[in-house]
PDB file of C-alpha atoms and ligand atoms in Angstrom:
ATOM      1  CA  MET X   1     124.168 110.779  65.861  1.00 67.00           C
ATOM      2  CA  THR X   2     125.789 108.707  68.587  1.00 91.00           C
ATOM      3  CA  TYR X   3     124.843 105.474  66.842  1.00 95.00           C
ATOM      4  CA  GLU X   4     126.383 106.566  63.550  1.00 96.00           C
ATOM      5  CA  ALA X   5     129.448 107.930  65.380  1.00 97.00           C
ATOM      6  CA  ILE X   6     129.920 104.590  67.149  1.00 98.00           C
ATOM      7  CA  ARG X   7     129.655 102.751  63.828  1.00 97.00           C
ATOM      8  CA  ALA X   8     132.257 105.049  62.278  1.00 98.00           C
ATOM      9  CA  ALA X   9     134.646 104.508  65.215  1.00 98.00           C
ATOM     10  CA  LYS X  10     134.075 100.768  65.017  1.00 98.00           C
ATOM     11  CA  THR X  11     134.991 100.804  61.308  1.00 98.00           C
ATOM     12  CA  ALA X  12     138.113 102.872  62.046  1.00 98.00           C
ATOM     13  CA  ILE X  13     139.231 100.311  64.653  1.00 98.00           C
ATOM     14  CA  ALA X  14     138.568  97.382  62.313  1.00 97.00           C
ATOM     15  CA  THR X  15     140.571  99.069  59.555  1.00 98.00           C
ATOM     16  CA  ALA X  16     143.499 100.041  61.790  1.00 97.00           C
ATOM     17  CA  THR X  17     143.752  96.662  63.541  1.00 96.00           C
ATOM     18  CA  GLY X  18     142.697  94.367  60.703  1.00 96.00           C
ATOM     19  CA  ARG X  19     140.259  92.782  63.158  1.00 95.00           C
ATOM     20  CA  ASP X  20     136.529  93.072  62.552  1.00 94.00           C
ATOM     21  CA  ARG X  21     135.537  91.936  65.994  1.00 95.00           C
ATOM     22  CA  HIS X  22     136.973  91.893  69.495  1.00 97.00           C
ATOM     23  CA  ARG X  23     135.643  89.733  72.304  1.00 96.00           C
ATOM     24  CA  VAL X  24     136.712  91.398  75.504  1.00 97.00           C
ATOM     25  CA  ALA X  25     137.722  94.972  76.300  1.00 97.00           C
ATOM     26  CA  ILE X  26     139.590  96.209  79.329  1.00 97.00           C
ATOM     27  CA  VAL X  27     139.753  99.867  80.293  1.00 97.00           C
ATOM     28  CA  LEU X  28     142.894 100.755  82.236  1.00 94.00           C
ATOM     29  CA  GLY X  29     142.565 103.337  84.992  1.00 87.00           C
ATOM     30  CA  SER X  30     144.933 105.900  86.499  1.00 78.00           C
ATOM     31  CA  GLY X  31     148.507 104.680  86.596  1.00 81.00           C
ATOM     32  CA  LEU X  32     147.542 101.267  85.204  1.00 85.00           C
ATOM     33  CA  SER X  33     147.837 102.014  81.502  1.00 82.00           C
ATOM     34  CA  GLY X  34     151.387 100.634  81.380  1.00 83.00           C
ATOM     35  CA  TYR X  35     149.824  97.164  81.236  1.00 88.00           C
ATOM     36  CA  ALA X  36     149.110  97.602  77.534  1.00 85.00           C
ATOM     37  CA  ALA X  37     152.765  98.063  76.563  1.00 79.00           C
ATOM     38  CA  GLY X  38     153.599  94.556  77.788  1.00 81.00           C
ATOM     39  CA  LEU X  39     151.083  92.821  75.531  1.00 83.00           C
ATOM     40  CA  PRO X  40     152.977  90.745  72.986  1.00 78.00           C
ATOM     41  CA  GLY X  41     152.153  91.534  69.374  1.00 84.00           C
ATOM     42  CA  ALA X  42     149.654  94.228  70.223  1.00 93.00           C
ATOM     43  CA  ILE X  43     148.653  96.717  67.549  1.00 94.00           C
ATOM     44  CA  GLU X  44     148.510 100.256  68.949  1.00 94.00           C
ATOM     45  CA  VAL X  45     146.004 102.761  67.624  1.00 96.00           C
ATOM     46  CA  PRO X  46     146.167 106.229  69.237  1.00 94.00           C
ATOM     47  CA  TYR X  47     142.713 107.498  70.230  1.00 95.00           C
ATOM     48  CA  ALA X  48     143.414 110.576  68.098  1.00 93.00           C
ATOM     49  CA  ASP X  49     143.327 108.273  65.036  1.00 95.00           C
ATOM     50  CA  ILE X  50     139.881 106.848  65.882  1.00 97.00           C
ATOM     51  CA  VAL X  51     137.153 109.112  64.586  1.00 97.00           C
ATOM     52  CA  GLY X  52     134.947 110.356  67.404  1.00 95.00           C
ATOM     53  CA  PHE X  53     137.168 109.125  70.265  1.00 96.00           C
ATOM     54  CA  PRO X  54     137.762 111.796  72.920  1.00 94.00           C
ATOM     55  CA  VAL X  55     141.449 112.180  73.727  1.00 90.00           C
ATOM     56  CA  PRO X  56     142.401 112.217  77.445  1.00 82.00           C
ATOM     57  CA  LYS X  57     144.523 115.013  78.835  1.00 73.00           C
ATOM     58  CA  VAL X  58     145.090 113.936  82.432  1.00 58.00           C
ATOM     59  CA  GLU X  59     148.453 112.638  83.630  1.00 56.00           C
ATOM     60  CA  GLY X  60     148.848 108.870  83.767  1.00 48.00           C
ATOM     61  CA  HIS X  61     146.516 108.183  80.832  1.00 51.00           C
ATOM     62  CA  SER X  62     148.208 107.687  77.509  1.00 60.00           C
ATOM     63  CA  GLY X  63     145.163 107.436  75.265  1.00 90.00           C
ATOM     64  CA  SER X  64     145.668 104.478  72.932  1.00 93.00           C
ATOM     65  CA  LEU X  65     143.729 101.418  71.980  1.00 96.00           C
ATOM     66  CA  PHE X  66     145.737  98.191  71.840  1.00 95.00           C
ATOM     67  CA  SER X  67     144.478  95.148  69.975  1.00 96.00           C
ATOM     68  CA  ALA X  68     145.976  91.747  70.752  1.00 94.00           C
ATOM     69  CA  GLU X  69     145.106  88.105  70.206  1.00 92.00           C
ATOM     70  CA  LEU X  70     145.015  85.645  73.074  1.00 87.00           C
ATOM     71  CA  ASP X  71     144.676  82.085  71.775  1.00 84.00           C
ATOM     72  CA  ASP X  72     142.998  83.448  68.633  1.00 86.00           C
ATOM     73  CA  ASP X  73     140.569  85.604  70.614  1.00 92.00           C
ATOM     74  CA  PRO X  74     140.954  89.328  69.866  1.00 94.00           C
ATOM     75  CA  VAL X  75     141.110  91.464  72.975  1.00 95.00           C
ATOM     76  CA  MET X  76     140.945  95.257  73.098  1.00 96.00           C
ATOM     77  CA  VAL X  77     142.824  97.226  75.712  1.00 96.00           C
ATOM     78  CA  LEU X  78     141.747 100.832  76.197  1.00 96.00           C
ATOM     79  CA  ALA X  79     144.692 102.571  77.824  1.00 93.00           C
ATOM     80  CA  GLY X  80     143.370 105.878  79.057  1.00 91.00           C
ATOM     81  CA  ARG X  81     139.854 107.227  79.552  1.00 93.00           C
ATOM     82  CA  VAL X  82     138.204 110.611  79.767  1.00 94.00           C
ATOM     83  CA  HIS X  83     136.339 111.790  82.849  1.00 94.00           C
ATOM     84  CA  ALA X  84     133.319 113.991  83.473  1.00 96.00           C
ATOM     85  CA  TYR X  85     135.506 116.297  85.608  1.00 94.00           C
ATOM     86  CA  GLU X  86     137.532 117.277  82.544  1.00 91.00           C
ATOM     87  CA  GLY X  87     134.345 118.800  81.161  1.00 93.00           C
ATOM     88  CA  TRP X  88     133.411 116.004  78.759  1.00 95.00           C
ATOM     89  CA  ASP X  89     129.754 115.160  78.271  1.00 95.00           C
ATOM     90  CA  LEU X  90     128.860 111.750  79.592  1.00 97.00           C
ATOM     91  CA  ALA X  91     128.099 110.655  76.013  1.00 96.00           C
ATOM     92  CA  GLU X  92     131.785 111.309  75.313  1.00 96.00           C
ATOM     93  CA  VAL X  93     132.881 109.681  78.573  1.00 97.00           C
ATOM     94  CA  VAL X  94     131.191 106.417  77.553  1.00 98.00           C
ATOM     95  CA  PHE X  95     131.964 106.604  73.826  1.00 98.00           C
ATOM     96  CA  ALA X  96     134.971 104.254  73.845  1.00 98.00           C
ATOM     97  CA  VAL X  97     133.128 101.632  75.883  1.00 98.00           C
ATOM     98  CA  ARG X  98     130.084 101.868  73.617  1.00 98.00           C
ATOM     99  CA  THR X  99     132.358 101.403  70.590  1.00 98.00           C
ATOM    100  CA  ALA X 100     133.980  98.379  72.260  1.00 98.00           C
ATOM    101  CA  VAL X 101     130.577  96.758  72.820  1.00 98.00           C
ATOM    102  CA  ALA X 102     129.538  97.587  69.245  1.00 98.00           C
ATOM    103  CA  SER X 103     132.816  95.945  68.115  1.00 98.00           C
ATOM    104  CA  GLY X 104     131.710  92.663  69.653  1.00 97.00           C
ATOM    105  CA  CYS X 105     132.994  92.932  73.224  1.00 98.00           C
ATOM    106  CA  SER X 106     130.344  91.155  75.261  1.00 97.00           C
ATOM    107  CA  ARG X 107     132.511  91.504  78.348  1.00 98.00           C
ATOM    108  CA  ILE X 108     133.977  94.789  79.533  1.00 98.00           C
ATOM    109  CA  VAL X 109     136.503  95.076  82.334  1.00 98.00           C
ATOM    110  CA  LEU X 110     136.624  98.519  83.949  1.00 98.00           C
ATOM    111  CA  THR X 111     139.612  99.230  86.168  1.00 97.00           C
ATOM    112  CA  ASN X 112     140.258 102.320  88.234  1.00 96.00           C
ATOM    113  CA  ALA X 113     142.193 103.888  91.050  1.00 96.00           C
ATOM    114  CA  ALA X 114     139.984 104.514  94.068  1.00 97.00           C
ATOM    115  CA  GLY X 115     140.041 105.720  97.627  1.00 97.00           C
ATOM    116  CA  GLY X 116     139.334 102.979 100.168  1.00 98.00           C
ATOM    117  CA  LEU X 117     137.008 103.386 103.127  1.00 97.00           C
ATOM    118  CA  GLY X 118     135.780  99.843 103.741  1.00 94.00           C
ATOM    119  CA  ASP X 119     136.754  98.245 107.044  1.00 94.00           C
ATOM    120  CA  GLY X 120     140.289  96.914 106.923  1.00 94.00           C
ATOM    121  CA  MET X 121     141.044  98.287 103.467  1.00 97.00           C
ATOM    122  CA  LYS X 122     144.546  99.495 102.773  1.00 95.00           C
ATOM    123  CA  ALA X 123     146.458 101.121  99.961  1.00 96.00           C
ATOM    124  CA  GLY X 124     147.465  98.532  97.387  1.00 95.00           C
ATOM    125  CA  ASP X 125     144.347  96.359  97.777  1.00 96.00           C
ATOM    126  CA  LEU X 126     142.673  95.113  94.613  1.00 97.00           C
ATOM    127  CA  VAL X 127     138.906  95.054  95.030  1.00 98.00           C
ATOM    128  CA  LEU X 128     136.139  93.657  92.812  1.00 98.00           C
ATOM    129  CA  ILE X 129     133.251  96.095  92.487  1.00 98.00           C
ATOM    130  CA  SER X 130     130.028  94.401  93.586  1.00 98.00           C
ATOM    131  CA  ASP X 131     127.714  97.370  93.004  1.00 98.00           C
ATOM    132  CA  HIS X 132     127.783 101.147  92.813  1.00 98.00           C
ATOM    133  CA  LEU X 133     126.263 104.327  94.160  1.00 98.00           C
ATOM    134  CA  ASN X 134     125.836 107.130  91.665  1.00 98.00           C
ATOM    135  CA  LEU X 135     126.226 110.268  93.786  1.00 97.00           C
ATOM    136  CA  THR X 136     126.586 112.690  90.881  1.00 97.00           C
ATOM    137  CA  ALA X 137     122.942 113.165  89.881  1.00 96.00           C
ATOM    138  CA  ARG X 138     124.073 112.593  86.292  1.00 97.00           C
ATOM    139  CA  ASN X 139     123.521 109.612  84.047  1.00 98.00           C
ATOM    140  CA  PRO X 140     125.003 108.801  80.622  1.00 98.00           C
ATOM    141  CA  LEU X 141     121.570 107.678  79.406  1.00 97.00           C
ATOM    142  CA  MET X 142     119.944 111.085  79.941  1.00 97.00           C
ATOM    143  CA  GLY X 143     118.415 112.473  76.761  1.00 95.00           C
ATOM    144  CA  PRO X 144     116.589 110.744  73.941  1.00 96.00           C
ATOM    145  CA  ASN X 145     117.095 106.980  73.927  1.00 97.00           C
ATOM    146  CA  ASP X 146     118.345 105.236  70.789  1.00 97.00           C
ATOM    147  CA  ASP X 147     116.621 101.846  70.830  1.00 96.00           C
ATOM    148  CA  ARG X 148     119.350 100.465  68.551  1.00 97.00           C
ATOM    149  CA  LEU X 149     121.771 100.802  71.484  1.00 97.00           C
ATOM    150  CA  GLY X 150     119.515  99.545  74.259  1.00 97.00           C
ATOM    151  CA  PRO X 151     116.239 100.025  76.132  1.00 98.00           C
ATOM    152  CA  ARG X 152     114.981 103.289  77.598  1.00 97.00           C
ATOM    153  CA  PHE X 153     114.867 101.879  81.137  1.00 98.00           C
ATOM    154  CA  PRO X 154     117.640  99.287  81.458  1.00 98.00           C
ATOM    155  CA  ASP X 155     117.724  97.014  84.482  1.00 98.00           C
ATOM    156  CA  MET X 156     120.632  97.639  86.875  1.00 98.00           C
ATOM    157  CA  SER X 157     120.055  94.724  89.294  1.00 98.00           C
ATOM    158  CA  GLU X 158     123.445  93.206  88.551  1.00 98.00           C
ATOM    159  CA  VAL X 159     125.638  95.811  86.893  1.00 98.00           C
ATOM    160  CA  TYR X 160     128.831  93.985  87.886  1.00 98.00           C
ATOM    161  CA  SER X 161     128.427  90.374  86.820  1.00 98.00           C
ATOM    162  CA  LYS X 162     128.552  87.861  89.644  1.00 98.00           C
ATOM    163  CA  GLU X 163     129.795  85.235  87.226  1.00 97.00           C
ATOM    164  CA  LEU X 164     132.689  87.419  86.096  1.00 98.00           C
ATOM    165  CA  ARG X 165     133.569  88.209  89.707  1.00 98.00           C
ATOM    166  CA  ASP X 166     133.772  84.449  90.365  1.00 97.00           C
ATOM    167  CA  ARG X 167     136.054  84.062  87.345  1.00 97.00           C
ATOM    168  CA  ALA X 168     138.207  86.952  88.551  1.00 97.00           C
ATOM    169  CA  ARG X 169     138.580  85.351  91.963  1.00 97.00           C
ATOM    170  CA  ARG X 170     139.629  82.091  90.311  1.00 97.00           C
ATOM    171  CA  ALA X 171     142.196  84.009  88.240  1.00 97.00           C
ATOM    172  CA  GLY X 172     143.415  85.710  91.428  1.00 97.00           C
ATOM    173  CA  ASP X 173     143.760  82.335  93.183  1.00 97.00           C
ATOM    174  CA  GLU X 174     145.843  81.011  90.281  1.00 97.00           C
ATOM    175  CA  VAL X 175     148.396  83.786  90.590  1.00 97.00           C
ATOM    176  CA  ASN X 176     148.159  84.393  94.319  1.00 96.00           C
ATOM    177  CA  VAL X 177     146.495  87.795  94.137  1.00 97.00           C
ATOM    178  CA  SER X 178     143.764  88.194  96.718  1.00 95.00           C
ATOM    179  CA  LEU X 179     140.722  90.224  95.790  1.00 97.00           C
ATOM    180  CA  GLY X 180     138.329  91.993  98.114  1.00 97.00           C
ATOM    181  CA  GLU X 181     134.850  93.033  97.133  1.00 98.00           C
ATOM    182  CA  GLY X 182     133.030  96.301  97.688  1.00 98.00           C
ATOM    183  CA  VAL X 183     130.578  98.973  96.598  1.00 98.00           C
ATOM    184  CA  TYR X 184     132.007 101.893  94.575  1.00 98.00           C
ATOM    185  CA  ALA X 185     130.603 105.391  95.014  1.00 98.00           C
ATOM    186  CA  TRP X 186     130.988 107.700  92.012  1.00 98.00           C
ATOM    187  CA  PHE X 187     131.834 111.314  92.823  1.00 98.00           C
ATOM    188  CA  LEU X 188     132.321 113.860  90.041  1.00 98.00           C
ATOM    189  CA  GLY X 189     135.685 115.228  91.234  1.00 95.00           C
ATOM    190  CA  PRO X 190     138.171 116.604  90.382  1.00 96.00           C
ATOM    191  CA  SER X 191     138.597 117.638  94.006  1.00 97.00           C
ATOM    192  CA  TYR X 192     138.910 114.627  96.262  1.00 97.00           C
ATOM    193  CA  GLU X 193     136.055 114.071  98.692  1.00 98.00           C
ATOM    194  CA  SER X 194     135.822 115.899 102.002  1.00 97.00           C
ATOM    195  CA  PRO X 195     136.005 113.713 105.131  1.00 97.00           C
ATOM    196  CA  ALA X 196     132.274 114.356 105.703  1.00 98.00           C
ATOM    197  CA  GLU X 197     131.497 113.180 102.174  1.00 98.00           C
ATOM    198  CA  VAL X 198     133.545 110.056 102.787  1.00 98.00           C
ATOM    199  CA  GLN X 199     131.578 109.366 105.995  1.00 98.00           C
ATOM    200  CA  MET X 200     128.335 109.950 104.104  1.00 98.00           C
ATOM    201  CA  ALA X 201     129.408 107.492 101.407  1.00 98.00           C
ATOM    202  CA  LYS X 202     130.342 104.969 104.094  1.00 98.00           C
ATOM    203  CA  ARG X 203     126.980 105.238 105.838  1.00 98.00           C
ATOM    204  CA  MET X 204     125.290 104.855 102.479  1.00 98.00           C
ATOM    205  CA  GLY X 205     127.043 101.532 102.058  1.00 98.00           C
ATOM    206  CA  SER X 206     130.109 102.186  99.956  1.00 98.00           C
ATOM    207  CA  ASP X 207     133.626 100.849 100.399  1.00 98.00           C
ATOM    208  CA  LEU X 208     135.346 102.746  97.594  1.00 98.00           C
ATOM    209  CA  VAL X 209     135.186 106.277  96.228  1.00 98.00           C
ATOM    210  CA  GLY X 210     136.264 107.364  92.786  1.00 98.00           C
ATOM    211  CA  MET X 211     135.653 109.570  89.763  1.00 97.00           C
ATOM    212  CA  SER X 212     135.091 107.101  86.910  1.00 97.00           C
ATOM    213  CA  THR X 213     133.737 103.678  85.926  1.00 98.00           C
ATOM    214  CA  VAL X 214     130.060 104.101  86.864  1.00 98.00           C
ATOM    215  CA  PRO X 215     128.946 105.888  83.664  1.00 98.00           C
ATOM    216  CA  GLU X 216     130.860 103.366  81.548  1.00 98.00           C
ATOM    217  CA  ALA X 217     129.301 100.474  83.464  1.00 98.00           C
ATOM    218  CA  ILE X 218     125.802 101.906  82.953  1.00 98.00           C
ATOM    219  CA  ALA X 219     126.400 102.385  79.215  1.00 98.00           C
ATOM    220  CA  ALA X 220     127.852  98.884  78.821  1.00 98.00           C
ATOM    221  CA  ARG X 221     124.847  97.369  80.618  1.00 98.00           C
ATOM    222  CA  HIS X 222     122.535  99.496  78.482  1.00 98.00           C
ATOM    223  CA  MET X 223     124.025  97.748  75.442  1.00 98.00           C
ATOM    224  CA  GLY X 224     123.807  94.312  77.069  1.00 98.00           C
ATOM    225  CA  SER X 225     127.490  93.660  77.777  1.00 98.00           C
ATOM    226  CA  GLN X 226     128.638  91.974  80.974  1.00 98.00           C
ATOM    227  CA  VAL X 227     130.787  94.173  83.213  1.00 98.00           C
ATOM    228  CA  LEU X 228     133.590  93.431  85.631  1.00 98.00           C
ATOM    229  CA  GLY X 229     134.867  96.297  87.785  1.00 98.00           C
ATOM    230  CA  ILE X 230     138.235  96.236  89.549  1.00 98.00           C
ATOM    231  CA  SER X 231     139.472  99.017  91.818  1.00 97.00           C
ATOM    232  CA  LEU X 232     143.011  99.479  92.959  1.00 96.00           C
ATOM    233  CA  VAL X 233     142.896 101.185  96.338  1.00 97.00           C
ATOM    234  CA  THR X 234     145.613 103.767  95.817  1.00 95.00           C
ATOM    235  CA  ASN X 235     144.967 105.564  99.110  1.00 96.00           C
ATOM    236  CA  LEU X 236     142.694 105.539 102.096  1.00 97.00           C
ATOM    237  CA  ALA X 237     139.867 108.014 101.514  1.00 97.00           C
ATOM    238  CA  ALA X 238     139.999 111.550 102.919  1.00 96.00           C
ATOM    239  CA  GLY X 239     139.704 111.726 106.693  1.00 95.00           C
ATOM    240  CA  ILE X 240     140.582 108.032 107.019  1.00 95.00           C
ATOM    241  CA  SER X 241     144.018 108.628 105.559  1.00 90.00           C
ATOM    242  CA  PRO X 242     146.307 110.360 108.081  1.00 90.00           C
ATOM    243  CA  THR X 243     147.846 112.461 105.292  1.00 92.00           C
ATOM    244  CA  PRO X 244     146.436 114.816 102.618  1.00 92.00           C
ATOM    245  CA  LEU X 245     145.569 113.129  99.320  1.00 93.00           C
ATOM    246  CA  SER X 246     147.559 113.737  96.161  1.00 92.00           C
ATOM    247  CA  HIS X 247     147.687 112.503  92.595  1.00 90.00           C
ATOM    248  CA  GLU X 248     151.347 111.614  93.221  1.00 91.00           C
ATOM    249  CA  GLU X 249     150.286 109.185  95.972  1.00 90.00           C
ATOM    250  CA  VAL X 250     147.741 107.656  93.590  1.00 90.00           C
ATOM    251  CA  THR X 251     150.277 107.064  90.825  1.00 90.00           C
ATOM    252  CA  ALA X 252     152.989 105.898  93.264  1.00 92.00           C
ATOM    253  CA  THR X 253     150.671 103.200  94.681  1.00 92.00           C
ATOM    254  CA  ALA X 254     149.663 102.205  91.154  1.00 90.00           C
ATOM    255  CA  ASP X 255     153.354 101.829  90.256  1.00 89.00           C
ATOM    256  CA  GLN X 256     153.925  99.585  93.260  1.00 92.00           C
ATOM    257  CA  ALA X 257     150.905  97.447  92.423  1.00 92.00           C
ATOM    258  CA  ARG X 258     151.831  97.061  88.748  1.00 91.00           C
ATOM    259  CA  GLY X 259     153.310  93.555  89.131  1.00 92.00           C
ATOM    260  CA  ARG X 260     150.273  92.163  90.950  1.00 94.00           C
ATOM    261  CA  PHE X 261     147.854  93.935  88.648  1.00 93.00           C
ATOM    262  CA  THR X 262     149.628  92.557  85.564  1.00 94.00           C
ATOM    263  CA  ARG X 263     149.613  89.018  86.978  1.00 95.00           C
ATOM    264  CA  LEU X 264     145.924  89.281  87.730  1.00 96.00           C
ATOM    265  CA  ILE X 265     144.939  90.610  84.302  1.00 95.00           C
ATOM    266  CA  ASP X 266     147.152  88.068  82.519  1.00 94.00           C
ATOM    267  CA  ALA X 267     145.363  85.272  84.397  1.00 96.00           C
ATOM    268  CA  LEU X 268     141.966  86.907  84.018  1.00 96.00           C
ATOM    269  CA  LEU X 269     141.836  87.534  80.255  1.00 94.00           C
ATOM    270  CA  PRO X 270     141.826  83.828  79.277  1.00 93.00           C
ATOM    271  CA  GLN X 271     138.984  83.307  81.784  1.00 93.00           C
ATOM    272  CA  LEU X 272     137.027  86.045  80.061  1.00 94.00           C
ATOM    273  CA  THR X 273     137.558  84.940  76.474  1.00 91.00           C
ATOM    274  CA  ALA X 274     136.309  81.456  77.451  1.00 88.00           C
ATOM    275  CA  ASP X 275     132.550  80.876  77.037  1.00 86.00           C
TER     276      ASP X 275
HETATM  277  N1  HPA W   1     138.823 109.678  95.774  1.00 97.03           N
HETATM  278  C1  HPA W   1     138.394 109.763  94.499  1.00 97.03           C
HETATM  279  N2  HPA W   1     139.062 109.283  93.479  1.00 97.03           N
HETATM  280  C2  HPA W   1     140.228 108.672  93.733  1.00 97.03           C
HETATM  281  C3  HPA W   1     140.734 108.540  95.024  1.00 97.03           C
HETATM  282  C4  HPA W   1     139.988 109.079  96.108  1.00 97.03           C
HETATM  283  O1  HPA W   1     140.367 109.005  97.293  1.00 97.03           O
HETATM  284  N3  HPA W   1     141.916 107.870  94.916  1.00 97.03           N
HETATM  285  C5  HPA W   1     142.096 107.615  93.607  1.00 97.03           C
HETATM  286  N4  HPA W   1     141.082 108.090  92.883  1.00 97.03           N
END
């Protein structure tokens, strides 16, 4: 079922955009979806018009696919994602990313808003994800495996490509955006973590906490795509931050970081469409 559904969504995207294949996809996280609107000549396709695509409901996610060409290379921007905490199955959570890979995207950029707990981290930092901790006891690959999508037991030794992180750092250097690096711990949400959970995550080796990205990264690796993960630290994590956490703080930090984020992604995309 999933395989046929992905094929149908892929056909819908090709028809709506006039582009059979895309090379790179970028998923925009909380408060970052405004990036898509600034893409010159982009074709917008609302998720609601793509058969099988789940439509996000949370604030700060608009829910459209944008297709643009950069030096003749088609790039797909997924503005808005759905989360497990909204009640979606993980198969639905990863559906858009699976469709992007099926549409030819051999590189997937996953961006998100995250809480920071690594030493010296502060709100506004942009951090490359080096690895993850899945603390949810859920996995998007649970259930029967479809060998047409990928292997039953996919390797996860390097979920977040070292090569793509190097390219991202080069892009950051070009436009004067410094990038940290850290391990992202996936919590289900929607409540933010307790201070004790944040300390647990820290002792376990994480630098970032958030409610997305990990299932998409697993599904993309399952299908053989390279993955780059970028977190915007929108707040210090609970108990490290002196103030209570709020979605308003998350979106306000994302708004402030928009200029730097846009510069980074503009410099990054040509690095990712190159061989
Ligand atoms: N925790 C989880 N998810 C988040 C956070 C956080 O502190 N900030 C933004 N998304």
